[in-house]
């Protein structure tokens, strides 16, 4: 079989990435460009559609050049994107507002509005989602009421990829079921829009896009001007892979029940493949459509992980950024090296990473971060280690909740930007107290998109063949027994500290101070 080339494009929370991947699994070129998030004290979090377009043009042309691959040699282009993030589109596919990012909290006041119209157990039974601010639903309700003129003009509610596909020549592109799961309006059991929910909540169901299974070919690159900007061949097939986290699960080989993935990026998704539309009896962990056509998965989320280190870098890491630039690495590698100089338990520091609230295993949009146990002798390495340990502890809390509620988990894989650090990978094994298999690539999302593109173009007979061709496990990190008791104690204190602060309304009181 001749080697073929796939171009994977991911529109993530922190930016856009393009990766050139061969049909036998080699990544020849990978480029990324940050896209800023505009946030304010009112909870708004927005991004600019045009910045994503320009970022896509830049990373695609650079990735092709790095790979030394002509655009004529690209078999297909596949896309993935951050879920829940959306903008309103007019009849011509042009955005009417900036992208409303998943972490945006302007819709929090609408949580009670939803609960008053449909009980949580009934809502979760249909959608597989808790009633929480992360999904698109609450922000859509806010736009309906606070920007009625835009809402009235809107023809579609679209994720990022659809705006890009419009400029590539695809008219009124559909949305894949993996992404649609996080609109908050999909019946994830039947895999169709739950048409009674929009009516119940006062939304227009005709603004919802048509649906396709993940991995569908939805058109070709028919805009010659866009093709020239990107350096791609007109007529190149375009494939929608799905939501970024589900594509990461596919790209990590998590397609069978018993396999789970911790995908640590801007936030973290703790995901497990399941055999059907399984439900969490506590109505907390989302049960949604997988990036594999006709399949489902469970996933609990943190709301801040890598973004915390990014904020630390931007506010306090100018020295590391300068050194990293000189060494040709990134500041995060230097953060890991510093954290290694601390000791397990970070000399008594405990970090709560709920910077954007909490959704699992406790749903509370008012939760916030905390650093507990500070004493005069603590150092910068202690703080960095505590931050990394805190993220691992939150991941363990979600993983164990999923298991306790009946989700089978035999093997835990680890992917995302965090998996680039051997130190952080070992830390996960020590804190989870179970083996962790690092996915061989940190571009698991891009690999999942390439698998979808290979299946859609007929190169692979199915996702199983694609996984066999493109996925490979990396190192297995075994938990170190000498740290087991310490981390068991730290894990217990993590849960106690979070619950105590929440029960005492400390988070809400601090939020009220910030609001004033």
XYZ file of C-alpha atoms in Angstrom, residues 16-515:
500
model
C -4.869 25.764 16.674
C -2.601 22.890 15.706
C -1.886 21.168 12.383
C -0.186 17.782 12.124
C 0.844 15.884 8.983
C 0.519 12.143 9.636
C 1.328 9.287 7.275
C -0.888 6.246 6.862
C 1.703 4.154 8.728
C 1.790 6.438 11.742
C 4.717 8.801 11.213
C 4.183 12.442 12.187
C 6.188 14.446 9.696
C 5.189 17.947 10.699
C 3.454 19.524 13.677
C 2.849 23.229 14.201
C 0.689 25.154 16.638
C -0.247 28.758 17.291
C -1.806 30.175 20.425
C -5.196 31.875 20.229
C -5.906 34.210 23.143
C -9.002 33.985 25.322
C -10.657 37.239 26.356
C -11.983 36.915 29.911
C -13.449 39.357 32.403
C -14.770 39.473 35.954
C -18.330 38.825 34.738
C -17.324 35.302 33.731
C -17.124 35.957 29.995
C -14.638 33.870 27.997
C -14.504 34.529 24.269
C -12.302 33.893 21.258
C -12.177 35.379 17.787
C -13.194 33.342 14.735
C -10.894 35.291 12.436
C -7.901 34.612 14.697
C -8.578 30.882 14.364
C -8.708 31.211 10.582
C -5.418 33.072 10.408
C -3.913 30.615 12.866
C -5.057 27.700 10.708
C -3.477 29.196 7.595
C -0.202 29.725 9.430
C 0.073 26.295 11.050
C -1.027 24.374 7.956
C 1.523 26.051 5.674
C 4.274 25.631 8.281
C 3.389 21.980 8.996
C 3.443 21.113 5.286
C 6.806 22.846 4.899
C 8.219 21.077 7.945
C 6.962 17.738 6.647
C 8.293 18.500 3.153
C 4.953 17.411 1.777
C 3.146 19.103 -1.096
C -0.512 19.971 -0.607
C -1.169 17.822 -3.686
C -0.056 14.789 -1.681
C -2.586 15.263 1.146
C -5.227 12.533 0.901
C -7.713 14.238 3.220
C -7.996 16.988 5.816
C -9.641 16.139 9.131
C -10.893 18.476 11.844
C -11.502 18.429 15.571
C -12.378 21.216 17.970
C -13.118 22.163 21.557
C -16.603 21.078 22.549
C -19.299 23.398 23.975
C -17.607 26.416 22.377
C -19.839 28.001 19.744
C -20.917 31.152 17.929
C -24.108 32.157 16.155
C -23.988 32.008 12.334
C -26.146 33.867 9.827
C -27.681 32.381 6.680
C -24.362 32.814 4.833
C -22.344 31.013 7.492
C -20.779 34.195 8.841
C -20.339 34.585 12.584
C -22.636 37.055 14.308
C -20.672 37.143 17.555
C -17.384 36.025 18.988
C -16.945 32.398 20.007
C -18.345 31.698 23.474
C -15.784 29.369 25.080
C -16.792 26.338 27.138
C -15.380 27.871 30.345
C -17.579 30.977 29.972
C -19.790 31.348 33.060
C -22.325 33.961 31.920
C -24.968 31.229 31.754
C -24.662 30.155 35.408
C -27.864 32.035 36.434
C -29.778 29.888 33.912
C -29.007 26.655 35.750
C -32.000 27.187 38.026
C -34.129 28.136 35.004
C -33.389 24.729 33.460
C -33.917 22.816 36.709
C -37.312 24.434 37.178
C -38.467 23.147 33.794
C -36.975 19.671 33.824
C -35.714 17.690 36.835
C -32.038 16.764 36.735
C -32.670 12.978 36.607
C -34.979 13.409 33.611
C -32.614 15.784 31.825
C -29.622 13.506 32.430
C -31.563 10.442 31.268
C -32.096 12.071 27.880
C -28.907 14.026 27.271
C -26.401 12.102 29.370
C -25.234 15.471 30.743
C -25.597 17.079 34.147
C -27.248 20.477 34.265
C -24.049 22.491 34.293
C -22.653 25.666 32.824
C -20.047 23.945 30.652
C -22.416 22.813 27.901
C -23.529 25.270 25.224
C -27.079 25.391 26.554
C -26.808 27.993 29.330
C -24.821 30.402 27.162
C -27.330 29.998 24.334
C -30.127 30.928 26.734
C -28.102 33.994 27.770
C -27.707 35.095 24.144
C -31.424 34.612 23.538
C -32.271 36.987 26.378
C -29.346 39.405 26.447
C -28.596 39.654 22.699
C -32.063 39.092 21.212
C -31.270 40.870 17.941
C -28.337 38.514 17.277
C -30.314 35.469 18.339
C -33.167 36.420 16.006
C -30.766 36.799 13.052
C -29.001 33.503 13.749
C -29.528 30.638 11.339
C -27.230 28.150 13.049
C -25.429 27.434 16.336
C -21.988 26.244 15.251
C -18.682 25.043 16.710
C -15.402 26.469 15.410
C -14.839 23.945 12.613
C -18.083 24.812 10.844
C -16.999 28.418 10.340
C -13.719 27.180 8.861
C -15.518 24.667 6.639
C -17.754 27.436 5.281
C -14.669 29.328 4.145
C -13.351 26.124 2.568
C -16.490 25.802 0.447
C -18.853 23.578 2.451
C -22.358 25.045 2.660
C -24.315 24.639 5.905
C -21.966 21.973 7.286
C -23.457 19.440 9.715
C -22.188 18.776 13.230
C -20.938 15.392 14.353
C -22.677 13.567 17.203
C -19.624 13.641 19.467
C -19.664 17.448 19.383
C -23.455 17.712 19.429
C -23.504 15.706 22.672
C -22.213 18.797 24.472
C -24.779 21.231 23.147
C -26.998 19.981 25.968
C -29.909 19.340 23.589
C -29.061 15.916 22.113
C -30.739 12.646 23.051
C -27.518 10.677 23.298
C -29.477 7.397 23.511
C -31.167 7.713 20.107
C -28.418 9.997 18.704
C -30.932 12.623 17.530
C -31.816 16.128 18.707
C -34.185 15.966 21.673
C -36.772 18.145 19.934
C -38.930 18.567 23.050
C -36.098 20.222 25.028
C -35.778 23.377 22.898
C -39.538 23.896 23.089
C -39.505 23.332 26.841
C -36.716 25.883 27.311
C -37.916 28.438 24.769
C -35.242 27.870 22.116
C -35.617 27.552 18.351
C -34.879 23.985 17.289
C -34.489 25.054 13.651
C -31.239 26.822 14.587
C -29.665 23.447 15.381
C -27.505 22.011 12.566
C -28.049 18.672 10.893
C -26.220 15.709 12.417
C -23.716 13.157 11.132
C -21.788 10.360 12.748
C -18.206 11.262 13.726
C -15.689 10.538 11.003
C -17.996 11.555 8.152
C -16.715 13.080 4.924
C -18.734 16.269 4.653
C -17.415 17.864 1.495
C -14.337 18.852 -0.442
C -12.089 21.909 -0.527
C -13.981 23.822 -3.219
C -12.871 27.388 -2.450
C -9.855 27.932 -4.683
C -8.738 31.067 -2.832
C -8.724 29.205 0.501
C -6.897 26.280 -1.105
C -4.211 28.664 -2.346
C -3.813 30.258 1.094
C -3.424 26.856 2.732
C -1.254 25.347 0.019
C -3.703 22.491 -0.513
C -5.175 20.891 -3.619
C -8.693 22.026 -4.586
C -11.069 19.102 -4.206
C -9.249 17.614 -1.203
C -11.762 15.608 0.915
C -12.780 17.202 4.224
C -13.605 14.961 7.192
C -15.060 15.932 10.545
C -13.403 13.852 13.242
C -15.358 15.165 16.224
C -14.818 16.793 19.578
C -11.178 17.086 20.601
C -11.426 14.886 23.683
C -13.292 12.070 21.941
C -10.772 12.189 19.092
C -7.984 11.921 21.667
C -9.622 8.767 23.037
C -9.779 7.303 19.538
C -6.173 8.326 18.874
C -5.120 6.611 22.106
C -6.847 3.359 21.186
C -9.546 3.777 23.849
C -12.325 2.186 21.821
C -13.163 -0.893 23.919
C -14.875 -1.148 27.324
C -12.333 -1.370 30.142
C -9.937 1.145 28.596
C -9.728 4.652 30.058
C -7.789 7.781 29.155
C -6.575 10.747 31.161
C -6.090 13.454 28.550
C -4.368 16.374 30.250
C -4.470 19.567 28.232
C -5.980 22.964 28.958
C -8.410 21.034 31.136
C -8.459 17.272 31.665
C -10.932 14.691 30.454
C -11.017 11.350 32.255
C -12.658 9.104 29.679
C -13.743 5.478 29.391
C -15.205 3.596 26.449
C -18.514 1.870 27.258
C -20.675 -0.611 25.362
C -23.807 1.555 25.196
C -25.411 4.762 26.479
C -24.517 3.949 30.069
C -25.655 6.407 32.752
C -24.087 7.643 36.008
C -26.572 6.991 38.854
C -25.464 10.253 40.500
C -26.167 12.269 37.285
C -22.678 13.815 37.352
C -20.419 12.163 34.755
C -21.359 12.848 31.113
C -22.352 9.851 29.012
C -21.985 10.877 25.380
C -21.324 9.771 21.808
C -17.771 8.643 21.059
C -15.694 9.796 18.078
C -16.234 6.227 16.848
C -19.425 5.974 14.832
C -22.194 4.194 16.748
C -20.285 4.041 20.044
C -20.430 5.822 23.417
C -18.077 6.884 26.180
C -18.176 8.271 29.723
C -16.055 11.255 30.654
C -15.571 13.330 33.756
C -13.854 16.696 33.440
C -11.653 18.990 35.360
C -12.164 22.590 34.318
C -8.557 23.737 34.609
C -5.283 21.833 34.257
C -2.682 22.954 31.752
C -4.252 26.401 31.683
C -3.163 26.809 35.320
C 0.483 26.312 34.387
C -0.018 28.608 31.432
C -1.293 31.344 33.754
C 1.619 30.651 36.124
C 3.997 30.976 33.173
C 2.431 34.241 32.040
C 2.302 35.837 35.506
C 5.343 34.402 37.284
C 7.431 32.516 34.730
C 9.191 35.199 32.707
C 12.590 33.831 33.762
C 11.714 30.274 32.679
C 10.249 31.573 29.415
C 13.454 33.462 28.643
C 15.676 30.478 29.465
C 13.430 28.099 27.515
C 13.615 30.333 24.454
C 17.406 30.179 24.617
C 17.449 26.403 25.053
C 14.877 25.703 22.363
C 12.407 24.052 24.761
C 9.310 25.353 26.524
C 8.864 26.739 30.013
C 6.779 23.758 31.100
C 9.807 21.467 30.829
C 11.648 23.754 33.215
C 8.664 23.751 35.587
C 8.837 19.931 35.713
C 12.564 20.049 36.424
C 11.953 22.457 39.299
C 9.089 20.375 40.704
C 11.405 17.336 40.803
C 13.551 19.202 43.338
C 10.716 19.156 45.845
C 9.639 16.040 47.763
C 6.504 13.867 47.541
C 3.692 15.766 49.189
C 5.407 19.076 48.321
C 6.624 19.534 51.906
C 3.055 19.732 53.177
C 1.462 21.864 50.457
C -1.968 20.939 49.093
C -3.287 22.472 45.872
C -6.933 22.562 44.741
C -7.021 23.180 40.955
C -10.696 24.190 40.594
C -9.858 27.521 38.919
C -12.917 27.359 36.631
C -15.258 25.625 39.045
C -15.893 21.910 39.415
C -18.113 19.561 37.429
C -17.046 16.099 38.622
C -17.389 14.355 40.922
C -18.948 17.479 42.515
C -20.824 19.950 40.333
C -20.197 23.478 41.617
C -19.507 26.405 39.268
C -18.457 28.603 42.221
C -15.532 26.407 43.289
C -12.122 28.016 42.984
C -8.466 27.154 43.396
C -6.600 27.087 46.686
C -3.071 26.540 47.966
C -3.130 25.227 51.539
C -0.404 24.609 54.093
C 1.924 27.460 53.140
C 4.788 28.042 55.566
C 7.736 30.370 55.523
C 10.141 27.672 54.339
C 8.240 26.638 51.197
C 9.979 27.163 47.870
C 9.049 27.665 44.240
C 9.696 23.955 43.480
C 7.298 23.053 46.311
C 4.571 25.216 44.814
C 5.074 23.778 41.323
C 5.034 20.206 42.626
C 1.904 20.897 44.680
C 0.176 22.233 41.564
C 1.027 19.110 39.570
C 0.073 16.811 42.438
C -3.243 18.619 42.875
C -4.185 18.008 39.257
C -3.318 14.307 39.641
C -5.424 14.105 42.808
C -8.435 15.612 41.037
C -8.027 13.110 38.189
C -7.954 10.247 40.702
C -11.134 11.558 42.345
C -12.969 11.526 39.012
C -11.589 8.135 37.960
C -12.587 6.469 41.217
C -16.053 8.038 41.082
C -16.585 6.612 37.593
C -15.530 3.162 38.749
C -17.734 3.342 41.842
C -20.737 4.131 39.646
C -20.227 1.083 37.449
C -17.868 2.118 34.651
C -15.386 -0.729 34.039
C -11.756 0.456 33.959
C -8.918 -2.033 33.554
C -6.204 -0.034 31.769
C -5.457 3.681 32.177
C -3.756 5.540 29.334
C -2.266 9.011 29.673
C -2.102 11.576 26.855
C -2.123 15.296 26.161
C 0.476 17.952 26.825
C 1.023 16.701 30.365
C 2.184 13.323 29.065
C 5.273 14.962 27.538
C 6.695 15.153 31.055
C 8.066 11.824 32.374
C 7.934 13.370 35.858
C 4.224 14.136 35.600
C 3.536 10.700 34.098
C 5.210 8.987 37.055
C 3.367 11.295 39.423
C 0.051 10.099 38.010
C 1.014 6.462 38.595
C 2.105 7.219 42.166
C -1.038 9.174 43.037
C -3.504 6.937 41.194
C -1.718 3.939 42.766
C -2.067 1.981 39.561
C -0.010 1.526 36.352
C -0.354 4.287 33.778
C 0.419 3.674 30.096
C 1.650 6.808 28.375
C 0.331 7.179 24.843
C 3.334 7.279 22.521
C 2.248 10.561 20.962
C 1.266 13.764 22.708
C -0.830 14.516 19.597
C -3.475 11.886 20.376
C -6.269 14.156 19.138
C -4.538 14.584 15.778
C -4.017 10.820 15.494
C -7.709 10.243 16.163
C -8.601 12.714 13.426
C -6.214 10.954 11.015
C -7.846 7.601 11.807
C -11.243 9.129 11.005
C -9.889 10.526 7.738
C -8.405 7.150 6.833
C -11.695 5.362 7.464
C -13.724 8.018 5.621
C -11.513 7.778 2.519
C -11.556 3.967 2.531
C -7.906 3.423 3.421
C -8.861 1.591 6.625
C -11.753 -0.838 6.799
C -12.714 0.501 10.224
C -11.377 2.246 13.301
C -9.826 -0.987 14.557
C -7.534 -1.137 11.541
C -6.791 2.573 11.901
C -5.882 2.172 15.564
C -3.591 -0.745 14.721
C -1.834 1.355 12.084
C -1.493 4.672 13.918
C -1.641 4.035 17.681
C 1.207 2.760 19.781
C 1.540 2.600 23.562
C 4.554 4.219 25.139
C 6.140 3.611 28.520
C 4.233 2.043 31.392
C 4.751 3.875 34.682
C 4.370 1.661 37.742
C 3.325 3.181 41.090
C 6.163 3.357 43.600
C 5.153 1.578 46.781
C 7.292 3.768 49.033
C 4.996 6.733 48.286
C 1.671 4.899 48.521
C 0.760 5.777 52.117
C 1.785 9.427 51.794
C -0.340 9.921 48.703
C -3.246 8.024 50.240
C -3.207 10.529 53.094
C -2.821 13.476 50.721
C -5.735 12.215 48.602
C -7.947 11.990 51.673
C -7.003 15.518 52.741
C -7.654 16.775 49.211
C -11.258 15.603 49.387
C -11.730 16.827 52.964
C -10.293 20.268 52.202
C -12.428 20.789 49.115
C -15.629 19.709 50.829
C -14.893 21.802 53.929
C -14.307 24.984 51.905
C -17.404 24.322 49.829
C -19.634 23.488 52.782
C -18.500 26.648 54.576
C -19.444 28.731 51.514
C -15.881 30.062 51.273
C -15.903 29.741 47.480
C -19.206 31.610 47.119
C -18.108 34.358 49.514
C -14.896 34.923 47.580
C -16.829 34.957 44.312
C -19.125 37.668 45.689
C -16.097 39.768 46.662
C -14.702 39.382 43.139
C -18.054 40.371 41.618
